[in-house]
XYZ file of C-alpha atoms in Angstrom:
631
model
C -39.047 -83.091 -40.025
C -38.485 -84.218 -36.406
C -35.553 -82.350 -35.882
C -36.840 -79.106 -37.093
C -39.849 -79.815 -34.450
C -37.444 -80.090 -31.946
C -35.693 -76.914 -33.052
C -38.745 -75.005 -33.124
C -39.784 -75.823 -29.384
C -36.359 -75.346 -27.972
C -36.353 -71.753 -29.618
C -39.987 -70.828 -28.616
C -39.106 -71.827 -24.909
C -35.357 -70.180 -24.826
C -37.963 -67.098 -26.138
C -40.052 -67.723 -23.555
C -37.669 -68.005 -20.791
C -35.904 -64.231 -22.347
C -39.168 -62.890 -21.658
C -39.828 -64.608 -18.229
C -36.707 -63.092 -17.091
C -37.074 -60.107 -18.836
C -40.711 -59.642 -17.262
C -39.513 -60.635 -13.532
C -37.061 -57.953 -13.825
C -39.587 -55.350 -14.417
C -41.569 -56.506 -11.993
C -38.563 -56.363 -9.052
C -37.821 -52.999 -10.032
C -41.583 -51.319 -10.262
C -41.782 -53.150 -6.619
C -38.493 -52.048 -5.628
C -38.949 -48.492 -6.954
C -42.156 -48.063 -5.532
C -41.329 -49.833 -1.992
C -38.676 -46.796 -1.818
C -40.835 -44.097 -2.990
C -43.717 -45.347 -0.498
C -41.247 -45.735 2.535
C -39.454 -42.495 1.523
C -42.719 -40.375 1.368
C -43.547 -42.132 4.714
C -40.582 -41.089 6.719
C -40.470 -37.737 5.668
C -44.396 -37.035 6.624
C -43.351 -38.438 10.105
C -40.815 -36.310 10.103
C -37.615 -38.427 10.021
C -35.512 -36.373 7.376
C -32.603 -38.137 8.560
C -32.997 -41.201 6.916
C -32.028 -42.075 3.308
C -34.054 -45.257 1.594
C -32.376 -47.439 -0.517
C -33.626 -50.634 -2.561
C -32.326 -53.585 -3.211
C -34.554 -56.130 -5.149
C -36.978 -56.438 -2.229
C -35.303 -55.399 0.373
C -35.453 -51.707 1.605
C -32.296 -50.291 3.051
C -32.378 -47.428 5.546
C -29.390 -45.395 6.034
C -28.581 -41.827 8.016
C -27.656 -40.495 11.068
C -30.244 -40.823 13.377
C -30.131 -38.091 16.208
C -31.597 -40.590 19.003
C -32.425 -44.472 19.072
C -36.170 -43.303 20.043
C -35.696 -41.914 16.340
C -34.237 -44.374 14.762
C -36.440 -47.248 16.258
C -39.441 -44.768 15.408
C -37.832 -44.425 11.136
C -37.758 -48.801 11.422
C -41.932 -48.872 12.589
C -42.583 -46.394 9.996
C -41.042 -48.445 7.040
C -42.416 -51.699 8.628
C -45.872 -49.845 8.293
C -45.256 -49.708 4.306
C -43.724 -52.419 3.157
C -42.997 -56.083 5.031
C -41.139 -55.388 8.248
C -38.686 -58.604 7.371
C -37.891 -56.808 3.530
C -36.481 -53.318 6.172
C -32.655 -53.872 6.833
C -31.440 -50.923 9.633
C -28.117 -49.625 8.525
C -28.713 -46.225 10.597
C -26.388 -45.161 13.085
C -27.245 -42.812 16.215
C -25.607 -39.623 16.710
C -23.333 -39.594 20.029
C -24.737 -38.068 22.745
C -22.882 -35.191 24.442
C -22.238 -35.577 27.962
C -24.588 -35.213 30.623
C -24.258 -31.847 32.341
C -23.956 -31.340 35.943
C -26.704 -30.438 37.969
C -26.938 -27.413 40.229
C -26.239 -28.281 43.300
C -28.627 -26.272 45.628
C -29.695 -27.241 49.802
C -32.468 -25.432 51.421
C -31.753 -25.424 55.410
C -35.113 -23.999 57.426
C -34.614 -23.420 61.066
C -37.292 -22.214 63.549
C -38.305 -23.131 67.151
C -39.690 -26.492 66.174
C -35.696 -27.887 64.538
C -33.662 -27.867 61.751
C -34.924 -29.027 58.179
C -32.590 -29.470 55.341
C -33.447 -30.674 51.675
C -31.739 -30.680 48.412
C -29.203 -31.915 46.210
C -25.525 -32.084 47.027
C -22.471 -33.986 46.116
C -22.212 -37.520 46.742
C -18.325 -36.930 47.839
C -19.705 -35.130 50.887
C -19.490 -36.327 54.080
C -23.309 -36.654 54.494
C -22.674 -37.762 58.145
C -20.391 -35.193 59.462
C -23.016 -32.524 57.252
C -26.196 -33.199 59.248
C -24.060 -33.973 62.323
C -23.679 -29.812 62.352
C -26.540 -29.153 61.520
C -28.731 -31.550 63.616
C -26.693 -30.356 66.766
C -28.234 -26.637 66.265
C -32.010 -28.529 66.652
C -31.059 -29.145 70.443
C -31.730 -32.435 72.394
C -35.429 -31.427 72.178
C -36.032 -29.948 68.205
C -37.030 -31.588 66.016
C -34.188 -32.775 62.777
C -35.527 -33.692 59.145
C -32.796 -34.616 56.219
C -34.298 -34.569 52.915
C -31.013 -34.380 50.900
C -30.038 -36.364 47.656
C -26.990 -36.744 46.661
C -25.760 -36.967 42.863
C -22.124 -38.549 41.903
C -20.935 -35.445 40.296
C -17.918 -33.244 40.460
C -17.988 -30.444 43.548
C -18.200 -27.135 42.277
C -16.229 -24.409 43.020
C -16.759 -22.576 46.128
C -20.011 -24.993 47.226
C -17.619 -25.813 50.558
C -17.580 -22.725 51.316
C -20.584 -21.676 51.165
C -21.966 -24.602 53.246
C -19.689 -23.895 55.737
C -20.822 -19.919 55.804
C -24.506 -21.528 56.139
C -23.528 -23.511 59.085
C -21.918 -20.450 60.932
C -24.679 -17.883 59.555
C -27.682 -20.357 61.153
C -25.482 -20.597 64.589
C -26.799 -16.702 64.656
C -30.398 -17.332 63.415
C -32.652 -19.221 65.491
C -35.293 -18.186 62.767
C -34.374 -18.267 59.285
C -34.196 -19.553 56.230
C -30.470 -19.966 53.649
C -30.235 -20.838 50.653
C -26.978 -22.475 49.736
C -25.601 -22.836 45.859
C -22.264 -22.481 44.869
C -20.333 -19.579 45.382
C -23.661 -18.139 46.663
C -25.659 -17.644 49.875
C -29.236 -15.819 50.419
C -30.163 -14.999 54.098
C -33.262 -14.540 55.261
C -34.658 -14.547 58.952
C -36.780 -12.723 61.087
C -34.965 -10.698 64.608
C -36.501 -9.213 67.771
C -35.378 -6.282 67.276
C -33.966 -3.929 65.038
C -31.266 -3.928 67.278
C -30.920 -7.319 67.081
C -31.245 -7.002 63.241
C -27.961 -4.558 62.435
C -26.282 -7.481 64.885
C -27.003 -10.204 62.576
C -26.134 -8.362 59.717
C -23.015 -6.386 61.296
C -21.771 -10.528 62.274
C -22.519 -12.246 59.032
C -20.926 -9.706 56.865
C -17.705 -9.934 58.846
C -17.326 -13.611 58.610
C -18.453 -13.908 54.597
C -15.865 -15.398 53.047
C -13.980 -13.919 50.531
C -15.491 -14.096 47.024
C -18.773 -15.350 48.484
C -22.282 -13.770 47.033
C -24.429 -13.138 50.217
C -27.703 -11.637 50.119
C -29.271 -10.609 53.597
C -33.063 -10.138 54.161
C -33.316 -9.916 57.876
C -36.646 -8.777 58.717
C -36.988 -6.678 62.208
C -40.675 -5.926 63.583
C -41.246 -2.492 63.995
C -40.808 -0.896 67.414
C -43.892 0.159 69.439
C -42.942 3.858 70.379
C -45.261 4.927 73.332
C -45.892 7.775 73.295
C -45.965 8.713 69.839
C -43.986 11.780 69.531
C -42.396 14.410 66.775
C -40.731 17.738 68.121
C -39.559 20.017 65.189
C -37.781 23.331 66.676
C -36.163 26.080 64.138
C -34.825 29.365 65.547
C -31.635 30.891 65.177
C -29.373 27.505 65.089
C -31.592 26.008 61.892
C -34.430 23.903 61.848
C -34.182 20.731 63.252
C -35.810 17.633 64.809
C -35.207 16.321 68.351
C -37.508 13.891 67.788
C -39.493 12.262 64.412
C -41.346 9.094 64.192
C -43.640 7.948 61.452
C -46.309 5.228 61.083
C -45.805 3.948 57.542
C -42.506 4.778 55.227
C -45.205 6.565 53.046
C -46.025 9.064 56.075
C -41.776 9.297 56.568
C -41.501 10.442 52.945
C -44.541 13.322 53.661
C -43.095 14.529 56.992
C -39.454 14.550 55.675
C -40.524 16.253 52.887
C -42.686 18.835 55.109
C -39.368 19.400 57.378
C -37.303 20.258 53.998
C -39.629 22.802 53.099
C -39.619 24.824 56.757
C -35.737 24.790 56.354
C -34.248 21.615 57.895
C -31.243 20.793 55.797
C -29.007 17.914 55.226
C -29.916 14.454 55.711
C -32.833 13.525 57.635
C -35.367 10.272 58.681
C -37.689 9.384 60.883
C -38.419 6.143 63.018
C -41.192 4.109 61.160
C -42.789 2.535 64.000
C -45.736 1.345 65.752
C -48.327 2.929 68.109
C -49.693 5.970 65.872
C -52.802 6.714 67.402
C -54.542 7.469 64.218
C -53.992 7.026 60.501
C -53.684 10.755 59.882
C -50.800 11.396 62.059
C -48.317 12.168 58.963
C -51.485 14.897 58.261
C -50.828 16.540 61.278
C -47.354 16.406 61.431
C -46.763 18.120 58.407
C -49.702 20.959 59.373
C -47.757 21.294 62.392
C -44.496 21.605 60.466
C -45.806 24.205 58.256
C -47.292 26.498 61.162
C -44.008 26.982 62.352
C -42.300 27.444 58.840
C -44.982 30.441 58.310
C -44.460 31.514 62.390
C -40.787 31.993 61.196
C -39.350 29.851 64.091
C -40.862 28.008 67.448
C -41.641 24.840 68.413
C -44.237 22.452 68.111
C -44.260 19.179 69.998
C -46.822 16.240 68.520
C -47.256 13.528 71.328
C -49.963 11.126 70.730
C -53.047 13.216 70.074
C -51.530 16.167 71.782
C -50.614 18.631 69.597
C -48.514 22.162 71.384
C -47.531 25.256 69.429
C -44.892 27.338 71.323
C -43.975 30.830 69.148
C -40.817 32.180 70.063
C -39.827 35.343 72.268
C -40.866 38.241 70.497
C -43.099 36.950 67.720
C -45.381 39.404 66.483
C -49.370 37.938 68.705
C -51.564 39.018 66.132
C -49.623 36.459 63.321
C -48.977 33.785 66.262
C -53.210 34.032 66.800
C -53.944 33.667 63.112
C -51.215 30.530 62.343
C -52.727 28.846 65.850
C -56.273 29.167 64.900
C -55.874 28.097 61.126
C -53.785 25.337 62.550
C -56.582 24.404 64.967
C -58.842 24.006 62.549
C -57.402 22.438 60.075
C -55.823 19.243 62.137
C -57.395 16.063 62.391
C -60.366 15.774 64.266
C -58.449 13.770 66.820
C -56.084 16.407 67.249
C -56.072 18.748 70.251
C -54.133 21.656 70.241
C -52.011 24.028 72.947
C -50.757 27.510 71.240
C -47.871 28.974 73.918
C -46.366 32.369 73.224
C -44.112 32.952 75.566
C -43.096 36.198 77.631
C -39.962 37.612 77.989
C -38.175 36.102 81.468
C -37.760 38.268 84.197
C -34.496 36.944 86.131
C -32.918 38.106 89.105
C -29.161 38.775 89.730
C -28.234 35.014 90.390
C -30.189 34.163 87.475
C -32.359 30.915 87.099
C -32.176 28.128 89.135
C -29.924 25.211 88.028
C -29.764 21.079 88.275
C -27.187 20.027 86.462
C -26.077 16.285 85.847
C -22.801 15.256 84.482
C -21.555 11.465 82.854
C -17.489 11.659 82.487
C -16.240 9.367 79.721
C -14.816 7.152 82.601
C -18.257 6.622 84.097
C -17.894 9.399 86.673
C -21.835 11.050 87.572
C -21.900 13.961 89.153
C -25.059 15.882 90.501
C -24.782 19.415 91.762
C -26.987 22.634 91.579
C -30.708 23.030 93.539
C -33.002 20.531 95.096
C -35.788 21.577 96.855
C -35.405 19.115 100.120
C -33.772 16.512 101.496
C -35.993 13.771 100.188
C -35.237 15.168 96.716
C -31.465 14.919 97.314
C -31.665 11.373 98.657
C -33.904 9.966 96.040
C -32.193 11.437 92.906
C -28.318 10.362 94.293
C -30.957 7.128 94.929
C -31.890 7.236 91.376
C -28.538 7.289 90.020
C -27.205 4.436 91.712
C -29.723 2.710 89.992
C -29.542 3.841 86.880
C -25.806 4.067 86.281
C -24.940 1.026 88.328
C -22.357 2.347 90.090
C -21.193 3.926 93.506
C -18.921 6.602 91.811
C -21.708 9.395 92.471
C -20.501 12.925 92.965
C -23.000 14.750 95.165
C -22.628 18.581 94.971
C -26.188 19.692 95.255
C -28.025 21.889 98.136
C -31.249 22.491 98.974
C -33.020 25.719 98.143
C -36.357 27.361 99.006
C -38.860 28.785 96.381
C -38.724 26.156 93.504
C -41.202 25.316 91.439
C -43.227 22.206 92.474
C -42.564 20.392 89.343
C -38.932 20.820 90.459
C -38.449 17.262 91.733
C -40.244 15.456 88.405
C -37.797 17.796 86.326
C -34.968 16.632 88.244
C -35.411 13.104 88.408
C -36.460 12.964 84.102
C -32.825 14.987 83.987
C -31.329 12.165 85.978
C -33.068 9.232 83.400
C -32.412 11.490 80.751
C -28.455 11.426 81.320
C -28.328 7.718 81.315
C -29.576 7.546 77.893
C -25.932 8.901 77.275
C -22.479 7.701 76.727
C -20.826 10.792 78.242
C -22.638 14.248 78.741
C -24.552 16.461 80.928
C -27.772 17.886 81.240
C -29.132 21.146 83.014
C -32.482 21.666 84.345
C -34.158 24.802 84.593
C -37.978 25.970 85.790
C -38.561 26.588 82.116
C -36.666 24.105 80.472
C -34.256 21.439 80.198
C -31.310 21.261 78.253
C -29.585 17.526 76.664
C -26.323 17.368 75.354
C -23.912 14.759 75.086
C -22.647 11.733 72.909
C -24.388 8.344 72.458
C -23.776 5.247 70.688
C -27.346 4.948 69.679
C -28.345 6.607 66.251
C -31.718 7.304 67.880
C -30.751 8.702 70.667
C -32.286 12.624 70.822
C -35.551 10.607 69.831
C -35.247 8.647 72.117
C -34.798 10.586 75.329
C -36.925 13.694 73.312
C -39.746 11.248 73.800
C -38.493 10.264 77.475
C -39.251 13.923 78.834
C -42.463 14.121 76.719
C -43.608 11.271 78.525
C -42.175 12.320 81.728
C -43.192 16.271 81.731
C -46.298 16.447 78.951
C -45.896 17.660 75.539
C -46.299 21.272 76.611
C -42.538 20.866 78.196
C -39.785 23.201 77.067
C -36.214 20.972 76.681
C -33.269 20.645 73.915
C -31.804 17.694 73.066
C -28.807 18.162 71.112
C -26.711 14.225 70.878
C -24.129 13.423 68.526
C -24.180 9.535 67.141
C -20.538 8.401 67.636
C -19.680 5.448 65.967
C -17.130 4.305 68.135
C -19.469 4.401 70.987
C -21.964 2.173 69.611
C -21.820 -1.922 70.564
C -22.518 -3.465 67.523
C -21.003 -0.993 65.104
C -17.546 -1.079 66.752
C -17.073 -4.772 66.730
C -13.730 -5.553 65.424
C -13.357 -7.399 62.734
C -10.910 -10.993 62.177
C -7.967 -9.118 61.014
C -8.082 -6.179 63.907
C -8.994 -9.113 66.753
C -5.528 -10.940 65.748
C -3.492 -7.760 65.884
C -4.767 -7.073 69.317
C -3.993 -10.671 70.319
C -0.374 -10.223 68.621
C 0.593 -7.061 70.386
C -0.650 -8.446 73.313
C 1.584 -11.593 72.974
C 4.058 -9.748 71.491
C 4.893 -8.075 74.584
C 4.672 -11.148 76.720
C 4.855 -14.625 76.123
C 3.470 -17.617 77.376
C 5.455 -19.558 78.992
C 5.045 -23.470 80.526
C 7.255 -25.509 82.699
C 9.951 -27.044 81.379
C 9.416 -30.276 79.645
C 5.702 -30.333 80.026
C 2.382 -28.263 79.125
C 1.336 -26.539 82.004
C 1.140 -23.151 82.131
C 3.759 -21.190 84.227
C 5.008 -17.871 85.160
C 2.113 -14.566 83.668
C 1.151 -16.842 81.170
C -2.500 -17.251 82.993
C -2.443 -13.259 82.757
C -1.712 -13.262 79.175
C -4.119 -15.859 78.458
C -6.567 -13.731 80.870
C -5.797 -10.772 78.189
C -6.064 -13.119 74.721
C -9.640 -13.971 76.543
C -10.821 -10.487 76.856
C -10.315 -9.810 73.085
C -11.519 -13.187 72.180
C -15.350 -12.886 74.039
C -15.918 -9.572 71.344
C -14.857 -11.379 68.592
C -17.660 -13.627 68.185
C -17.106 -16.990 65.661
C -13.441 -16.576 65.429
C -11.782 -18.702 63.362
C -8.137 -19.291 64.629
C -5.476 -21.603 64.877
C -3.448 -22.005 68.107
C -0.156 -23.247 66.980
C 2.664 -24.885 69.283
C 6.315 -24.798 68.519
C 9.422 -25.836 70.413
C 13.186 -26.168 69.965
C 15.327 -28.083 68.015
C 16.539 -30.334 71.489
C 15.224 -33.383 71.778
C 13.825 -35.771 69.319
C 11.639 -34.628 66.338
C 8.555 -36.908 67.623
C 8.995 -35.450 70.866
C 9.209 -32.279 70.362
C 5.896 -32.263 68.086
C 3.954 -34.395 70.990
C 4.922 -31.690 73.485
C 4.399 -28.516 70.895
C 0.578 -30.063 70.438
C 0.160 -30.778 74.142
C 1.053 -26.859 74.772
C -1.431 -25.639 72.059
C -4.334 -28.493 73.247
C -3.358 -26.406 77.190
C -3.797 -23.163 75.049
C -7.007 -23.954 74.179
C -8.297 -25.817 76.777
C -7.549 -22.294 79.265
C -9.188 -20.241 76.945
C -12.064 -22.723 77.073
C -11.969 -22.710 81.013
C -12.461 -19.035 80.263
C -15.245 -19.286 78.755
C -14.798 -18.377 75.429
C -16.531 -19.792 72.503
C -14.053 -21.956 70.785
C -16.102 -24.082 68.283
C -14.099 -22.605 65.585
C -10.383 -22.636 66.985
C -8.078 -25.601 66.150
C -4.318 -26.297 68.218
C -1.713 -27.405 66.459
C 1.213 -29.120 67.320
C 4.419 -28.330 64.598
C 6.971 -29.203 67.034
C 10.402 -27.338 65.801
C 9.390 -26.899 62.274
C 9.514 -22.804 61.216
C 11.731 -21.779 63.691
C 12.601 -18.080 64.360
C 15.795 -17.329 65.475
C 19.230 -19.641 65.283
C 18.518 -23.035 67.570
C 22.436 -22.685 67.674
C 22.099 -19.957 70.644
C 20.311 -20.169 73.865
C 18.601 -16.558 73.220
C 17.428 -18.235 69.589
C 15.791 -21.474 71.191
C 14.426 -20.081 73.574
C 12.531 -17.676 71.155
C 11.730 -20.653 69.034
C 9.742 -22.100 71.802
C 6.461 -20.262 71.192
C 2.692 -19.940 70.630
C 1.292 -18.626 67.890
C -2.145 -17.611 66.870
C -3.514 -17.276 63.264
C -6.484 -16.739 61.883
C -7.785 -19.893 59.647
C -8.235 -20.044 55.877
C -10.658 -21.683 53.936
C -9.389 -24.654 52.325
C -9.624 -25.272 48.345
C -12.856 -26.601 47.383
C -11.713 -28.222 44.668
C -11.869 -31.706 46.251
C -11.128 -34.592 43.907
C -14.495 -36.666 42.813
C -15.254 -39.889 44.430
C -14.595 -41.495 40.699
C -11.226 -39.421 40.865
C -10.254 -41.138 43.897
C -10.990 -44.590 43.053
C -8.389 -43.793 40.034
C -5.619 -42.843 42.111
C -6.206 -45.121 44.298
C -6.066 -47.748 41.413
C -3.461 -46.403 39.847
C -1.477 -46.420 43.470
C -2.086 -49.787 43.770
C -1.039 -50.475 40.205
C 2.427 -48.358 40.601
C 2.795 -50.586 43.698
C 2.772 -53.967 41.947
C 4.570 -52.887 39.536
C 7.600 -51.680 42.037
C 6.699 -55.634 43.921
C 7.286 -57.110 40.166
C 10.698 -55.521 39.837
């Protein structure tokens, strides 16, 4: 009876225990199962779909590919929020980052009368010192120089040496501007006196853009102040043309041009958008003018200021000249005065009009001949051309003459000022009018002078100005450029060579001549780059020879300097008897080997190693070297 007892209880707990265990499985898995539903709902509501959940009695197991750590530490809080943070076990990883990219490496450089500012980013393998060392020396002793650059320890693009360098050289021209430097890129901007001043800038900076470099210009000119304010439009037989057209805005240019194409002016035409319009409705005037003398058939009509003269031509019909005049009159501006001239047929005698006539020769040669009325006259205007030609070369052929017009002397001496608006030319003055032809190398030039003997004789004046624009003539158009300044200094050293004492650098012989020559060229080639290089023979030792080859190029340079000749740019060069010419073997052969030569310089490579680069070779120098030491 015991036994069974004892039977009975073991069974009922072995039953119990089954069910125990049974029971705390259950429970583990409903907690486990809804641990990873709760955490799994959580994550993807906070949007990390990256993360799988996993359970494992208790314990909830996170695993994915987490695209940051700020993401995956962000999935961890999130499953800590739902279920015990010690039950979460991270087996995330974090996606691999991809490289940092380079930044753009940009410098702002702001020059005006007050210094030099720069500010930026640029590469930390740049010579920072050397950098604002150039540009702080264009601030002057008493500017002011702020450096706001930062530097980053990233690889230097291609081209960015470049175009610092092209900055430098471009702000040596620009005492007001502001450039832009990136890579492979430059934008201009600055402000000139003049526009004179402005096609110099730009005529400079193109030449000396280095190949493959982006450069955008924006050089900003104030307008001229034209005084007076004058437009002459003339059509008769030869075509219609202007001898003189300015405008106050480039919308008035566009009317008057316009205007002047409809009265029969042909090919390409502009006017000169300046200052000193005496009233907002000149461009309405203008083109009234312009269209009186379209409808006349041919004539002249001079606008100077408010001054507004109508001449018909010979012949015109009165009764039509009357009716255009009086609508024209009527119709201008009320500013506007107007003078209506027809003009009667000349009466000459035999000997015809009376003459002036002033000459420039291409070689600078001015003569004056014809009809002054006295003696003062012919002193004063030979005077006058002293002065304005700057020279003693005057030719005096002139002779004094009775019954002249009293305006005669005013005539002659605009005539004279008139000529020296001219490269070569002449000019003829007559009671009735004044005639201008010649070459110039000033686009402007039959404005120019058109509104010289406006000014000079009134508006009512009868002259034509007829001046070719000749490229060749003009200063800043006919700068050479690098390649066509080193073939001038080659055929000049080709002919002649310097020469130098033996055995030392000094100069001997025409060699001060040549040099006088390779001077002459150098002054109009501004911002040169060249090299001055020094070779010798084959005699003598090798070290020798390239300490005397360097002390020939440094004499080179330092007489071209003497000379005054802006060589900021030029480097001397010593190669001693390296690339020789001719056979050292002959006497004819060294002596042809023992030279100077002058090249123009080439940008170097910009592809200059990083500084992390270096400190690799360098390492890896030092490592070769131990190596070599152990064997």
């Amino acid at each position: 009876m015991r036994l069974s007892e004892l039977f009975v209880r073991l069974a009922a707990f072995a039953i119990a225990a089954v069910i125990c265990v049974v029971g705390a499985r259950f429970a583990v898995a409903t907690v486990e199962t809804r641990s990873v539903d709760a955490v799994q709902i959580a994550l993807q509501e906070n949007g990390h779909d990256f993360a799988t959940v996993l359970g494992d009695g208790l314990q909830v197991i996170l695993e994915g590919e987490a695209p940051t750590e700020a993401n995956r530490f962000r999935a961890i809080s999130t499953a800590g929020s739902m279920v015990d943070a010690s039950r979460v076990i991270d087996n995330m990883t974090v996606k691999a980052s991809e490289a940092l990219q380079a930044p753009e490496f940009s410098m702002e450089i702001l020059r005006n009368d007050s210094g030099v500012s720069l500010i930026g980013l640029i590469p930390a393998a740049t010579d920072r010192e050397a950098l604002t060392a150039r540009f702080a020396g264009l601030a002057g002793r008493d500017g002011n120089f702020a450096d706001f650059l930062e530097t980053a320890d990233y690889e230097t693009p291609l081209g960015w040496n470049d175009s610092v360098d092209f900055a430098l050289r471009a702000l040596r021209q620009l005492p007001r501007s502001k450039i832009s430097v990136r890579a492979g890129r430059v934008s201009v901007e600055a402000i000139s006196d003049s526009p004179e001043e402005k096609a110099a800038f730009e005529n400079e900076l193109r030449r000396i853009t280095p190949q493959g470099q982006l450069v955008t210009l924006n050089i900003m000119a104030p307008r001229q102040v034209v005084s007076p304010f004058v437009t002459r439009f003339i059509k008769d037989a030869d075509g219609a043309r202007f001898d003189s057209c300015v405008a106050d805005t480039p919308a008035a240019e566009r009317r008057i041009v316009t205007a002047a194409q409809a009265a029969g002016i042909e090919g390409r035409v502009g006017c000169t958008v300046a200052l000193g319009a005496p009233t907002a409705r000149w461009a309405d005037a203008v083109t009234m003018a312009l269209e009186a003398v379209d409808e006349l058939g041919g004539g002249t009509v001079t606008i100077s200021d408010t001054e507004v003269t109508l001449v018909g031509q010979q012949g015109a019909v009165q009764g039509l000249f009357d009716r255009v005049a009086g609508e024209l009159e009527n119709t201008l501006p009320e500013a506007f005065a107007l003078e209506a001239i027809l003009p009667e047929a000349p009466v000459q005698g035999q000997d015809g009009p009376p003459q002036f006539v002033a000459t420039l020769s291409p070689e600078g040669l001015v003569q004056l001949r014809g009809r002054v009325s006295d003696e003062l006259l012919n002193t004063t205007a030979e005077n006058f051309a002293r002065a304005k030609f700057g020279s003693n070369d005057i030719s005096m052929a002139t002779r004094v003459s009775d019954g002249l017009p009293g305006t005669w002397p005013v005539r002659v001496l605009a005539g004279v000022e008139a000529l020296s608006s001219l490269s070569n030319g002449s000019v003829t003055v007559q009671p009735d009018t004044i005639v201008v032809r010649g070459n110039s190398g000033v686009e402007d030039a039959n404005g120019i002078i058109s509104r010289l003997l406006v000014d000079k004789l009134g508006s009512s004046a009868e002259f034509e100005v007829n001046v070719t624009y000749v490229e060749a003539l003009d200063p800043i158009a006919a700068l050479p450029t690098e390649e066509e300044c080193l073939d001038q200094i080659t055929a000049v050293t080709a002919a002649r060579k310097i020469t130098f004492d033996p055995g030392s650098a000094n100069i001997a012989g025409e060699g001060a001549s040549i040099i006088d020559d390779i001077a002459d060229i150098l002054r109009r080639c501004s911002d040169l780059r060249l090299e001055i290089a020094g070779y010798t023979d084959s005699q003598g030792s090798e070290g020798g020879n390239q300490r005397l080859s360097q002390q020939r190029a440094d004499a080179v340079l330092d007489a071209l300097r003497v000379r005054r000749v802006p060589v900021s740019s030029f480097r001397s060069v010593g190669y001693g008897e390296e690339n020789p010419i001719a056979d050292n073997e002959t006497e004819a052969g060294r002596e042809a080997n023992r030279r100077i030569e002058f090249t123009l310089i080439v940008p170097e490579s910009t592809e200059e190693p990083t500084a992390l680069e270096q400190i690799e070779a360098e390492a890896a120098a030092a490592e070769q070297t131990g190596d070599e030491a152990t064997e």
